[in-house]
Amino acid sequence: MTGTAAPVVQQDLDIPETVVRLRAAFDSGLTRPAAWRRRQLHALRGMLRQHTSDIEEALYDDLRKGRTESHLTEIGGVLTEIEHALRHLDRWMKPRRVAVPLNIKPATARVHPEPLGVCLIIAPWNYPLTLTLNPLVGALAAGNAAVVKPSELAPATSALLADLLPRHLEAVAVVEGAVEETTELLAQRFDHIFYTGNGTVGRIVAAAAARNLTPITLELGGKSPVFIDETADTAVTARRLAWGKFTNAGQTCVAPDYVLVTGAARDALLAELPRAVQQMFGTDPRTSADYGRIVNDRHFHRLSGLTAEGDLVTGGVSDAAERYMAPTVLTEVPHSAPVMTEEIFGPILPILTVRDVDEAIDFINARDKPLSLYAFTRDKAARQALLERTSSGGLVSNAPMIHLGVPDLPFGGVGESGMGAYHGKASFDTFSHRKPVLSKPTRPDTSTHRTRPVPSRSSPRPSPGPTPSSEGSDDRPRRCPNAPADSTT
């Protein structure tokens, strides 16, 4: 059934009514056909291309993102995800045949991916376009209806999405607001909840989902460490580290949070990092079109307090009125300092010295499992040790953050850094139910066949059967008197 339900149009939304309306659209069969899914993905791609300048303006208003960064980390990333889904959608939707055991044959068995229903996507403020629309790509590709809740801390982008999405997409509604609206959303019954944000709110989302036994994906964060040893190319390492840390003013869930560097590599790294920052943003990052701002006053003052301990290598300049905080590198930071015990989520990079990779592994394993782990080393044994002896959402060698740009790599955390994954096929799977379907013919009717069980060694030996003398006959085949020698009856 394909259905002919009308698109859900954004109004002053009554949240329970909106969910009911979306469920009616889903139940009508509107969202299931491949043609509908492709139409939504094409419409979303067209929306991004048609309103590029509006999106750039909103991202600048919210986070002071420059045009290059907006395309690289926001618009371009969503377009890549859409193109990947369109290219592979038919294969993802195709039922997958699986083998049937001999004792069940004849039969055929397949796994059919089917949409879950009405999904809720709660997005964060730090990448307010990408982290709203990338999950939505997966939900639409899988054939679902969706409620999107953008972050109120990125009001310009939230307002733009609330205007554009319902005008371009069917069976999608946008709910703006803060705690009150999110609480009311979580009181509704959804078929999947996808949340990106911090662990505190993640626990609230998980508790609300549990009341309806709703499956969830939690994309959280944590402190993503970097290991650097003396085999790394110091200049390249410093440039890539500065890019990964200070893009979006450090407000990235997979940004390097702190560095564990061996003593032999420490001094060279500390000398190169200020030069790398200057190459990226000039002598005064405040004037750079490519350097962003802290999202609001509360986060600015929180970050200012994190620079109280440690020795300053570079940066340290800030302006509360502008919410500007220069790219800052610290060393000699106590392990108990707040900058080492909470997720930084800003342009502050602590550098700690370790003896070797073994000490780095012990340090990492003594803390919560990170969302990402980065290793700058040419030592294969060190890379293998980090792979086998640590647990993290992802492990990347010689570059931070770029694994997010590979659609076929599932992205997600483990433990405190999250549960579930998305991007590419993983997004489609997240928003799908893999239904097992088995078909068995009625002929031959193998259900009435019986087999004699094989006795175990501990089972009593069966008693001897009747003998020819007691029964007058046995079970051996006999030859008829006048039959040929090779025939039996």
PDB file of N, CA and C in Angstrom, residues 309-396:
ATOM      1  N   GLU A 309      44.698  26.286  35.572  1.00  0.00           N
ATOM      2  CA  GLU A 309      45.840  25.473  35.973  1.00  0.00           C
ATOM      3  C   GLU A 309      46.630  25.051  34.747  1.00  0.00           C
ATOM      4  N   GLY A 310      47.960  25.044  34.879  1.00  0.00           N
ATOM      5  CA  GLY A 310      48.838  24.665  33.783  1.00  0.00           C
ATOM      6  C   GLY A 310      49.638  25.840  33.273  1.00  0.00           C
ATOM      7  N   ASP A 311      50.691  25.532  32.504  1.00  0.00           N
ATOM      8  CA  ASP A 311      51.543  26.563  31.913  1.00  0.00           C
ATOM      9  C   ASP A 311      51.079  26.844  30.485  1.00  0.00           C
ATOM     10  N   LEU A 312      51.031  28.115  30.141  1.00  0.00           N
ATOM     11  CA  LEU A 312      50.545  28.536  28.837  1.00  0.00           C
ATOM     12  C   LEU A 312      51.645  28.400  27.786  1.00  0.00           C
ATOM     13  N   VAL A 313      51.322  27.708  26.686  1.00  0.00           N
ATOM     14  CA  VAL A 313      52.241  27.576  25.559  1.00  0.00           C
ATOM     15  C   VAL A 313      51.891  28.593  24.482  1.00  0.00           C
ATOM     16  N   THR A 314      50.605  28.725  24.186  1.00  0.00           N
ATOM     17  CA  THR A 314      50.135  29.714  23.224  1.00  0.00           C
ATOM     18  C   THR A 314      48.683  30.027  23.536  1.00  0.00           C
ATOM     19  N   GLY A 315      48.215  31.196  23.085  1.00  0.00           N
ATOM     20  CA  GLY A 315      46.824  31.578  23.299  1.00  0.00           C
ATOM     21  C   GLY A 315      46.615  32.244  24.640  1.00  0.00           C
ATOM     22  N   GLY A 316      45.492  31.936  25.284  1.00  0.00           N
ATOM     23  CA  GLY A 316      45.172  32.515  26.580  1.00  0.00           C
ATOM     24  C   GLY A 316      44.418  33.830  26.502  1.00  0.00           C
ATOM     25  N   VAL A 317      44.218  34.370  25.298  1.00  0.00           N
ATOM     26  CA  VAL A 317      43.527  35.639  25.133  1.00  0.00           C
ATOM     27  C   VAL A 317      42.026  35.370  24.946  1.00  0.00           C
ATOM     28  N   SER A 318      41.201  36.196  25.590  1.00  0.00           N
ATOM     29  CA  SER A 318      39.757  36.017  25.447  1.00  0.00           C
ATOM     30  C   SER A 318      39.052  37.362  25.558  1.00  0.00           C
ATOM     31  N   ASP A 319      37.801  37.385  25.094  1.00  0.00           N
ATOM     32  CA  ASP A 319      36.974  38.588  25.130  1.00  0.00           C
ATOM     33  C   ASP A 319      35.545  38.145  25.386  1.00  0.00           C
ATOM     34  N   ALA A 320      35.057  38.402  26.609  1.00  0.00           N
ATOM     35  CA  ALA A 320      33.724  37.929  26.991  1.00  0.00           C
ATOM     36  C   ALA A 320      32.633  38.589  26.162  1.00  0.00           C
ATOM     37  N   ALA A 321      32.801  39.861  25.830  1.00  0.00           N
ATOM     38  CA  ALA A 321      31.763  40.563  25.075  1.00  0.00           C
ATOM     39  C   ALA A 321      31.542  39.930  23.706  1.00  0.00           C
ATOM     40  N   GLU A 322      32.609  39.418  23.125  1.00  0.00           N
ATOM     41  CA  GLU A 322      32.539  38.821  21.786  1.00  0.00           C
ATOM     42  C   GLU A 322      32.459  37.301  21.856  1.00  0.00           C
ATOM     43  N   ARG A 323      32.589  36.743  23.057  1.00  0.00           N
ATOM     44  CA  ARG A 323      32.674  35.300  23.284  1.00  0.00           C
ATOM     45  C   ARG A 323      33.823  34.698  22.459  1.00  0.00           C
ATOM     46  N   TYR A 324      34.917  35.451  22.423  1.00  0.00           N
ATOM     47  CA  TYR A 324      36.115  35.005  21.703  1.00  0.00           C
ATOM     48  C   TYR A 324      37.096  34.383  22.680  1.00  0.00           C
ATOM     49  N   MET A 325      37.600  33.221  22.328  1.00  0.00           N
ATOM     50  CA  MET A 325      38.658  32.582  23.100  1.00  0.00           C
ATOM     51  C   MET A 325      39.702  32.072  22.112  1.00  0.00           C
ATOM     52  N   ALA A 326      40.928  32.572  22.241  1.00  0.00           N
ATOM     53  CA  ALA A 326      41.991  32.212  21.308  1.00  0.00           C
ATOM     54  C   ALA A 326      42.346  30.739  21.433  1.00  0.00           C
ATOM     55  N   PRO A 327      42.845  30.133  20.359  1.00  0.00           N
ATOM     56  CA  PRO A 327      43.364  28.767  20.454  1.00  0.00           C
ATOM     57  C   PRO A 327      44.440  28.697  21.536  1.00  0.00           C
ATOM     58  N   THR A 328      44.239  27.843  22.514  1.00  0.00           N
ATOM     59  CA  THR A 328      45.067  27.830  23.721  1.00  0.00           C
ATOM     60  C   THR A 328      45.652  26.444  23.942  1.00  0.00           C
ATOM     61  N   VAL A 329      46.953  26.404  24.197  1.00  0.00           N
ATOM     62  CA  VAL A 329      47.656  25.151  24.494  1.00  0.00           C
ATOM     63  C   VAL A 329      48.277  25.270  25.877  1.00  0.00           C
ATOM     64  N   LEU A 330      48.041  24.255  26.711  1.00  0.00           N
ATOM     65  CA  LEU A 330      48.561  24.220  28.071  1.00  0.00           C
ATOM     66  C   LEU A 330      49.462  23.012  28.261  1.00  0.00           C
ATOM     67  N   THR A 331      50.432  23.148  29.140  1.00  0.00           N
ATOM     68  CA  THR A 331      51.252  22.019  29.545  1.00  0.00           C
ATOM     69  C   THR A 331      51.414  22.046  31.059  1.00  0.00           C
ATOM     70  N   GLU A 332      52.031  20.980  31.590  1.00  0.00           N
ATOM     71  CA  GLU A 332      52.196  20.844  33.044  1.00  0.00           C
ATOM     72  C   GLU A 332      50.850  20.974  33.764  1.00  0.00           C
ATOM     73  N   VAL A 333      49.864  20.307  33.231  1.00  0.00           N
ATOM     74  CA  VAL A 333      48.523  20.357  33.806  1.00  0.00           C
ATOM     75  C   VAL A 333      48.357  19.204  34.795  1.00  0.00           C
ATOM     76  N   PRO A 334      47.930  19.462  36.035  1.00  0.00           N
ATOM     77  CA  PRO A 334      47.681  18.369  36.986  1.00  0.00           C
ATOM     78  C   PRO A 334      46.576  17.448  36.471  1.00  0.00           C
ATOM     79  N   HIS A 335      46.753  16.158  36.721  1.00  0.00           N
ATOM     80  CA  HIS A 335      45.752  15.196  36.259  1.00  0.00           C
ATOM     81  C   HIS A 335      44.398  15.424  36.911  1.00  0.00           C
ATOM     82  N   SER A 336      44.388  16.048  38.061  1.00  0.00           N
ATOM     83  CA  SER A 336      43.131  16.280  38.780  1.00  0.00           C
ATOM     84  C   SER A 336      42.480  17.614  38.423  1.00  0.00           C
ATOM     85  N   ALA A 337      43.112  18.404  37.557  1.00  0.00           N
ATOM     86  CA  ALA A 337      42.561  19.706  37.183  1.00  0.00           C
ATOM     87  C   ALA A 337      41.246  19.527  36.430  1.00  0.00           C
ATOM     88  N   PRO A 338      40.319  20.478  36.571  1.00  0.00           N
ATOM     89  CA  PRO A 338      39.041  20.368  35.847  1.00  0.00           C
ATOM     90  C   PRO A 338      39.204  20.187  34.344  1.00  0.00           C
ATOM     91  N   VAL A 339      40.244  20.774  33.759  1.00  0.00           N
ATOM     92  CA  VAL A 339      40.442  20.643  32.322  1.00  0.00           C
ATOM     93  C   VAL A 339      40.763  19.204  31.932  1.00  0.00           C
ATOM     94  N   MET A 340      41.179  18.384  32.927  1.00  0.00           N
ATOM     95  CA  MET A 340      41.473  16.986  32.659  1.00  0.00           C
ATOM     96  C   MET A 340      40.393  16.035  33.168  1.00  0.00           C
ATOM     97  N   THR A 341      39.382  16.542  33.832  1.00  0.00           N
ATOM     98  CA  THR A 341      38.356  15.668  34.392  1.00  0.00           C
ATOM     99  C   THR A 341      37.000  15.840  33.730  1.00  0.00           C
ATOM    100  N   GLU A 342      36.820  16.907  32.956  1.00  0.00           N
ATOM    101  CA  GLU A 342      35.553  17.097  32.241  1.00  0.00           C
ATOM    102  C   GLU A 342      35.830  17.331  30.770  1.00  0.00           C
ATOM    103  N   GLU A 343      34.841  17.026  29.947  1.00  0.00           N
ATOM    104  CA  GLU A 343      34.991  17.269  28.509  1.00  0.00           C
ATOM    105  C   GLU A 343      35.165  18.763  28.274  1.00  0.00           C
ATOM    106  N   ILE A 344      36.194  19.128  27.516  1.00  0.00           N
ATOM    107  CA  ILE A 344      36.524  20.548  27.340  1.00  0.00           C
ATOM    108  C   ILE A 344      35.529  21.230  26.410  1.00  0.00           C
ATOM    109  N   PHE A 345      35.345  20.709  25.217  1.00  0.00           N
ATOM    110  CA  PHE A 345      34.404  21.243  24.239  1.00  0.00           C
ATOM    111  C   PHE A 345      34.661  22.724  23.970  1.00  0.00           C
ATOM    112  N   GLY A 346      35.910  23.030  23.738  1.00  0.00           N
ATOM    113  CA  GLY A 346      36.312  24.398  23.441  1.00  0.00           C
ATOM    114  C   GLY A 346      37.767  24.417  23.015  1.00  0.00           C
ATOM    115  N   PRO A 347      38.328  25.604  22.706  1.00  0.00           N
ATOM    116  CA  PRO A 347      39.663  25.705  22.099  1.00  0.00           C
ATOM    117  C   PRO A 347      40.803  25.678  23.115  1.00  0.00           C
ATOM    118  N   ILE A 348      40.818  24.664  23.971  1.00  0.00           N
ATOM    119  CA  ILE A 348      41.868  24.503  24.983  1.00  0.00           C
ATOM    120  C   ILE A 348      42.437  23.104  24.836  1.00  0.00           C
ATOM    121  N   LEU A 349      43.757  23.001  24.691  1.00  0.00           N
ATOM    122  CA  LEU A 349      44.406  21.711  24.466  1.00  0.00           C
ATOM    123  C   LEU A 349      45.493  21.467  25.516  1.00  0.00           C
ATOM    124  N   PRO A 350      45.253  20.583  26.483  1.00  0.00           N
ATOM    125  CA  PRO A 350      46.291  20.231  27.459  1.00  0.00           C
ATOM    126  C   PRO A 350      47.269  19.198  26.875  1.00  0.00           C
ATOM    127  N   ILE A 351      48.535  19.383  27.162  1.00  0.00           N
ATOM    128  CA  ILE A 351      49.586  18.462  26.713  1.00  0.00           C
ATOM    129  C   ILE A 351      50.193  17.795  27.943  1.00  0.00           C
ATOM    130  N   LEU A 352      50.148  16.461  27.996  1.00  0.00           N
ATOM    131  CA  LEU A 352      50.716  15.703  29.101  1.00  0.00           C
ATOM    132  C   LEU A 352      51.844  14.830  28.571  1.00  0.00           C
ATOM    133  N   THR A 353      52.866  14.615  29.390  1.00  0.00           N
ATOM    134  CA  THR A 353      54.019  13.813  28.983  1.00  0.00           C
ATOM    135  C   THR A 353      53.896  12.404  29.556  1.00  0.00           C
ATOM    136  N   VAL A 354      54.152  11.418  28.693  1.00  0.00           N
ATOM    137  CA  VAL A 354      54.165  10.019  29.121  1.00  0.00           C
ATOM    138  C   VAL A 354      55.494   9.390  28.716  1.00  0.00           C
ATOM    139  N   ARG A 355      55.796   8.285  29.378  1.00  0.00           N
ATOM    140  CA  ARG A 355      57.056   7.586  29.108  1.00  0.00           C
ATOM    141  C   ARG A 355      57.013   6.891  27.747  1.00  0.00           C
ATOM    142  N   ASP A 356      55.921   6.183  27.469  1.00  0.00           N
ATOM    143  CA  ASP A 356      55.806   5.396  26.247  1.00  0.00           C
ATOM    144  C   ASP A 356      54.339   5.065  26.010  1.00  0.00           C
ATOM    145  N   VAL A 357      54.100   4.233  25.000  1.00  0.00           N
ATOM    146  CA  VAL A 357      52.719   3.883  24.659  1.00  0.00           C
ATOM    147  C   VAL A 357      52.046   3.096  25.771  1.00  0.00           C
ATOM    148  N   ASP A 358      52.804   2.316  26.520  1.00  0.00           N
ATOM    149  CA  ASP A 358      52.213   1.545  27.616  1.00  0.00           C
ATOM    150  C   ASP A 358      51.646   2.463  28.698  1.00  0.00           C
ATOM    151  N   GLU A 359      52.371   3.502  29.039  1.00  0.00           N
ATOM    152  CA  GLU A 359      51.861   4.448  30.032  1.00  0.00           C
ATOM    153  C   GLU A 359      50.650   5.198  29.480  1.00  0.00           C
ATOM    154  N   ALA A 360      50.682   5.519  28.177  1.00  0.00           N
ATOM    155  CA  ALA A 360      49.536   6.185  27.563  1.00  0.00           C
ATOM    156  C   ALA A 360      48.303   5.285  27.623  1.00  0.00           C
ATOM    157  N   ILE A 361      48.465   4.016  27.343  1.00  0.00           N
ATOM    158  CA  ILE A 361      47.337   3.075  27.383  1.00  0.00           C
ATOM    159  C   ILE A 361      46.780   2.969  28.792  1.00  0.00           C
ATOM    160  N   ASP A 362      47.653   2.903  29.783  1.00  0.00           N
ATOM    161  CA  ASP A 362      47.182   2.839  31.172  1.00  0.00           C
ATOM    162  C   ASP A 362      46.390   4.092  31.540  1.00  0.00           C
ATOM    163  N   PHE A 363      46.854   5.248  31.066  1.00  0.00           N
ATOM    164  CA  PHE A 363      46.175   6.509  31.352  1.00  0.00           C
ATOM    165  C   PHE A 363      44.784   6.524  30.706  1.00  0.00           C
ATOM    166  N   ILE A 364      44.714   6.102  29.451  1.00  0.00           N
ATOM    167  CA  ILE A 364      43.430   6.093  28.730  1.00  0.00           C
ATOM    168  C   ILE A 364      42.453   5.112  29.367  1.00  0.00           C
ATOM    169  N   ASN A 365      42.943   3.930  29.715  1.00  0.00           N
ATOM    170  CA  ASN A 365      42.066   2.888  30.252  1.00  0.00           C
ATOM    171  C   ASN A 365      41.581   3.190  31.667  1.00  0.00           C
ATOM    172  N   ALA A 366      42.248   4.102  32.356  1.00  0.00           N
ATOM    173  CA  ALA A 366      41.806   4.479  33.700  1.00  0.00           C
ATOM    174  C   ALA A 366      40.626   5.447  33.663  1.00  0.00           C
ATOM    175  N   ARG A 367      40.218   5.864  32.471  1.00  0.00           N
ATOM    176  CA  ARG A 367      39.128   6.822  32.316  1.00  0.00           C
ATOM    177  C   ARG A 367      38.006   6.231  31.457  1.00  0.00           C
ATOM    178  N   ASP A 368      36.907   6.980  31.318  1.00  0.00           N
ATOM    179  CA  ASP A 368      35.791   6.492  30.513  1.00  0.00           C
ATOM    180  C   ASP A 368      36.231   6.259  29.077  1.00  0.00           C
ATOM    181  N   LYS A 369      35.557   5.330  28.407  1.00  0.00           N
ATOM    182  CA  LYS A 369      35.874   5.025  27.012  1.00  0.00           C
ATOM    183  C   LYS A 369      35.558   6.231  26.135  1.00  0.00           C
ATOM    184  N   PRO A 370      36.542   6.691  25.361  1.00  0.00           N
ATOM    185  CA  PRO A 370      36.333   7.919  24.575  1.00  0.00           C
ATOM    186  C   PRO A 370      35.585   7.657  23.279  1.00  0.00           C
ATOM    187  N   LEU A 371      35.066   8.745  22.704  1.00  0.00           N
ATOM    188  CA  LEU A 371      34.383   8.659  21.422  1.00  0.00           C
ATOM    189  C   LEU A 371      35.383   8.387  20.303  1.00  0.00           C
ATOM    190  N   SER A 372      36.564   8.966  20.390  1.00  0.00           N
ATOM    191  CA  SER A 372      37.609   8.742  19.386  1.00  0.00           C
ATOM    192  C   SER A 372      38.966   8.692  20.075  1.00  0.00           C
ATOM    193  N   LEU A 373      39.889   7.987  19.438  1.00  0.00           N
ATOM    194  CA  LEU A 373      41.278   7.909  19.900  1.00  0.00           C
ATOM    195  C   LEU A 373      42.165   8.123  18.684  1.00  0.00           C
ATOM    196  N   TYR A 374      43.122   9.032  18.821  1.00  0.00           N
ATOM    197  CA  TYR A 374      43.999   9.369  17.711  1.00  0.00           C
ATOM    198  C   TYR A 374      45.437   9.002  18.044  1.00  0.00           C
ATOM    199  N   ALA A 375      46.137   8.443  17.054  1.00  0.00           N
ATOM    200  CA  ALA A 375      47.525   8.020  17.262  1.00  0.00           C
ATOM    201  C   ALA A 375      48.396   8.595  16.154  1.00  0.00           C
ATOM    202  N   PHE A 376      49.389   9.392  16.532  1.00  0.00           N
ATOM    203  CA  PHE A 376      50.380   9.906  15.591  1.00  0.00           C
ATOM    204  C   PHE A 376      51.688   9.174  15.871  1.00  0.00           C
ATOM    205  N   THR A 377      51.922   8.128  15.117  1.00  0.00           N
ATOM    206  CA  THR A 377      53.117   7.317  15.290  1.00  0.00           C
ATOM    207  C   THR A 377      53.344   6.483  14.039  1.00  0.00           C
ATOM    208  N   ARG A 378      54.619   6.227  13.740  1.00  0.00           N
ATOM    209  CA  ARG A 378      54.959   5.311  12.649  1.00  0.00           C
ATOM    210  C   ARG A 378      55.289   3.928  13.184  1.00  0.00           C
ATOM    211  N   ASP A 379      55.235   3.770  14.468  1.00  0.00           N
ATOM    212  CA  ASP A 379      55.569   2.504  15.118  1.00  0.00           C
ATOM    213  C   ASP A 379      54.372   1.558  15.011  1.00  0.00           C
ATOM    214  N   LYS A 380      54.490   0.525  14.195  1.00  0.00           N
ATOM    215  CA  LYS A 380      53.377  -0.412  13.997  1.00  0.00           C
ATOM    216  C   LYS A 380      53.000  -1.114  15.296  1.00  0.00           C
ATOM    217  N   ALA A 381      53.988  -1.423  16.117  1.00  0.00           N
ATOM    218  CA  ALA A 381      53.698  -2.095  17.386  1.00  0.00           C
ATOM    219  C   ALA A 381      52.886  -1.190  18.309  1.00  0.00           C
ATOM    220  N   ALA A 382      53.191   0.110  18.304  1.00  0.00           N
ATOM    221  CA  ALA A 382      52.438   1.050  19.134  1.00  0.00           C
ATOM    222  C   ALA A 382      50.996   1.168  18.638  1.00  0.00           C
ATOM    223  N   ARG A 383      50.814   1.253  17.307  1.00  0.00           N
ATOM    224  CA  ARG A 383      49.451   1.330  16.765  1.00  0.00           C
ATOM    225  C   ARG A 383      48.662   0.065  17.096  1.00  0.00           C
ATOM    226  N   GLN A 384      49.310  -1.085  16.995  1.00  0.00           N
ATOM    227  CA  GLN A 384      48.624  -2.329  17.285  1.00  0.00           C
ATOM    228  C   GLN A 384      48.260  -2.421  18.763  1.00  0.00           C
ATOM    229  N   ALA A 385      49.137  -1.934  19.624  1.00  0.00           N
ATOM    230  CA  ALA A 385      48.856  -1.956  21.064  1.00  0.00           C
ATOM    231  C   ALA A 385      47.648  -1.076  21.386  1.00  0.00           C
ATOM    232  N   LEU A 386      47.575   0.090  20.768  1.00  0.00           N
ATOM    233  CA  LEU A 386      46.422   0.968  20.991  1.00  0.00           C
ATOM    234  C   LEU A 386      45.137   0.332  20.468  1.00  0.00           C
ATOM    235  N   LEU A 387      45.231  -0.369  19.346  1.00  0.00           N
ATOM    236  CA  LEU A 387      44.059  -1.031  18.776  1.00  0.00           C
ATOM    237  C   LEU A 387      43.557  -2.149  19.680  1.00  0.00           C
ATOM    238  N   GLU A 388      44.470  -2.963  20.176  1.00  0.00           N
ATOM    239  CA  GLU A 388      44.084  -4.177  20.898  1.00  0.00           C
ATOM    240  C   GLU A 388      43.844  -3.949  22.381  1.00  0.00           C
ATOM    241  N   ARG A 389      44.458  -2.914  22.965  1.00  0.00           N
ATOM    242  CA  ARG A 389      44.421  -2.790  24.426  1.00  0.00           C
ATOM    243  C   ARG A 389      43.601  -1.606  24.914  1.00  0.00           C
ATOM    244  N   THR A 390      42.954  -0.884  24.007  1.00  0.00           N
ATOM    245  CA  THR A 390      42.053   0.200  24.412  1.00  0.00           C
ATOM    246  C   THR A 390      40.695  -0.006  23.745  1.00  0.00           C
ATOM    247  N   SER A 391      39.685   0.660  24.282  1.00  0.00           N
ATOM    248  CA  SER A 391      38.348   0.632  23.687  1.00  0.00           C
ATOM    249  C   SER A 391      37.886   2.063  23.473  1.00  0.00           C
ATOM    250  N   SER A 392      37.417   2.350  22.265  1.00  0.00           N
ATOM    251  CA  SER A 392      36.933   3.693  21.933  1.00  0.00           C
ATOM    252  C   SER A 392      35.927   3.578  20.805  1.00  0.00           C
ATOM    253  N   GLY A 393      35.169   4.656  20.595  1.00  0.00           N
ATOM    254  CA  GLY A 393      34.211   4.654  19.499  1.00  0.00           C
ATOM    255  C   GLY A 393      34.884   4.472  18.154  1.00  0.00           C
ATOM    256  N   GLY A 394      36.058   5.053  17.970  1.00  0.00           N
ATOM    257  CA  GLY A 394      36.809   4.913  16.729  1.00  0.00           C
ATOM    258  C   GLY A 394      38.282   5.160  16.990  1.00  0.00           C
ATOM    259  N   LEU A 395      39.140   4.594  16.146  1.00  0.00           N
ATOM    260  CA  LEU A 395      40.590   4.769  16.248  1.00  0.00           C
ATOM    261  C   LEU A 395      41.099   5.257  14.907  1.00  0.00           C
ATOM    262  N   VAL A 396      41.840   6.376  14.903  1.00  0.00           N
ATOM    263  CA  VAL A 396      42.320   6.982  13.669  1.00  0.00           C
ATOM    264  C   VAL A 396      43.806   7.262  13.808  1.00  0.00           C
TER     265      VAL A 396
END
